[in-house]
């Protein structure tokens, strides 16, 4: 609808009468520019920003599950033992690095897998350190130098 | 906000690499298609949902945990054969047989496809592939849909028939086929199934005549595998055709007879081996085995002859 003299006008169309303000930025919007979503009025710019910057959960259509990746890194290599020497610290680093990244929309305990990955990584790193200390101790003790009878 | 409030809806599929699940949000249904490392989301707002179609059909979708269980039981069965440990072999073998039979029956007779229709989209809900889960899903969703869209009037069918936009394709074009399922038609696959059942009877008669079950055991096993495969395909085909219930029942009967006889013969062997510590190279020497074999021959013929007649009648009818 065309704006009359004294009417509030749309931020994007100065000749159109404003219908509602954007619930995010407060800009006045005409009927053409209003996007009604999740019980609120959005301007096209805020709507696009919410989608691309993933600020509105109901606009997201994909997420990477960093917590599942960290947990996989902490478990699968451990099954074949030796790769865990590198994978366990990697899983620990990955878990801490992505700690604040959002995980699955539907998961009830979003940090549970990250915590589990960190705990498992710490156990594996602890075991490797214990093994290293044991080997060094045995070398110093001279166990490996003895000739078996 | 990184997380919304969602409650899980009935129905879930977890494969080795892909998974599907359905969640209920405040005002929408969320379909989650997940890999091990990422999730994709599809939303269906309650105000937009028009129809949910659940269609009973055979589907061989096996969640990964069933596969893992079956492989585990198979490994235990194989490992316990050398040296033969009956206490380990028979439980694992029978459990494996039960799992396979359950998965087969569930896939053939308790499976479905589920589609969700909105005004502009038609989407399959891949997490709903079993009838019971689909029914639970519909029961859980219906109150939410009614709360959002309102209750349909008692005469909604009569009223919708008067609205131009709701008139069906069949109403607009009277020449178009009204039935969703095509009529049953002749197929050589059905003939093959009943021929294989008859061959099974013939092989058994030959073994009984010669008194040596080992003479044609490889051929009998190949015949059995061919029968299971062709009967499965035939049942799937017949389920998707109209008015072929009798034929489908005969195909299923052939399959059940062969399966039941195999199971019974293994039980007879087990009883002799475990209770009387008797092991024979010739299977027919186990007690009750000859009677079972004659029963198999009779049951095979009862299935094969009427089945062949029914299957050939479709050809005569020109369908």
Tab-separated table of C-alpha atoms in Angstrom, chain A residues 37-38 54-66 68-69 102-110, chain B residues 1-4 6-8 14 21 23 27-28 30 32 34-43 45 47:
chain	number	residue	atom	x	y	z
A	37	UNK	CA	8.457	-17.013	10.981
A	38	UNK	CA	8.383	-18.784	14.356
A	54	UNK	CA	23.139	-20.418	11.959
A	55	UNK	CA	21.724	-18.174	14.635
A	56	UNK	CA	18.195	-19.513	14.299
A	57	UNK	CA	17.926	-23.210	14.955
A	58	UNK	CA	14.708	-23.572	12.985
A	59	UNK	CA	16.420	-22.363	9.821
A	60	UNK	CA	19.301	-24.819	9.895
A	61	UNK	CA	19.186	-27.741	7.528
A	62	UNK	CA	22.534	-29.368	8.256
A	63	UNK	CA	24.978	-29.765	11.113
A	64	UNK	CA	28.351	-31.441	11.460
A	65	UNK	CA	28.524	-33.713	14.499
A	66	UNK	CA	31.905	-32.777	15.929
A	68	UNK	CA	30.599	-37.933	17.193
A	69	UNK	CA	33.840	-37.395	15.264
A	102	UNK	CA	26.777	-26.703	18.295
A	103	UNK	CA	26.074	-30.387	17.872
A	104	UNK	CA	22.903	-32.231	16.891
A	105	UNK	CA	19.687	-30.244	17.214
A	106	UNK	CA	17.877	-33.171	18.773
A	107	UNK	CA	20.468	-34.455	21.223
A	108	UNK	CA	19.419	-34.140	24.865
A	109	UNK	CA	22.929	-34.001	26.336
A	110	UNK	CA	24.973	-32.091	23.766
B	1	UNK	CA	20.004	-20.753	20.256
B	2	UNK	CA	21.725	-23.982	19.188
B	3	UNK	CA	19.173	-26.513	20.362
B	4	UNK	CA	15.393	-26.622	20.217
B	6	UNK	CA	12.299	-31.937	20.408
B	7	UNK	CA	10.683	-35.175	21.491
B	8	UNK	CA	11.353	-38.408	19.664
B	14	UNK	CA	19.872	-47.115	11.997
B	21	UNK	CA	14.556	-40.506	12.784
B	23	UNK	CA	11.198	-35.639	16.079
B	27	UNK	CA	5.043	-26.484	15.630
B	28	UNK	CA	6.704	-28.835	13.208
B	30	UNK	CA	11.593	-32.759	12.032
B	32	UNK	CA	16.607	-36.168	10.604
B	34	UNK	CA	22.048	-38.637	9.687
B	35	UNK	CA	25.384	-40.041	8.666
B	36	UNK	CA	27.903	-40.871	11.350
B	37	UNK	CA	29.404	-37.377	11.168
B	38	UNK	CA	26.606	-35.057	10.096
B	39	UNK	CA	22.855	-34.562	10.170
B	40	UNK	CA	20.470	-33.106	7.609
B	41	UNK	CA	17.118	-31.735	8.633
B	42	UNK	CA	13.787	-31.438	6.893
B	43	UNK	CA	10.868	-29.684	8.580
B	45	UNK	CA	5.013	-27.644	9.761
B	47	UNK	CA	-0.345	-26.477	9.677
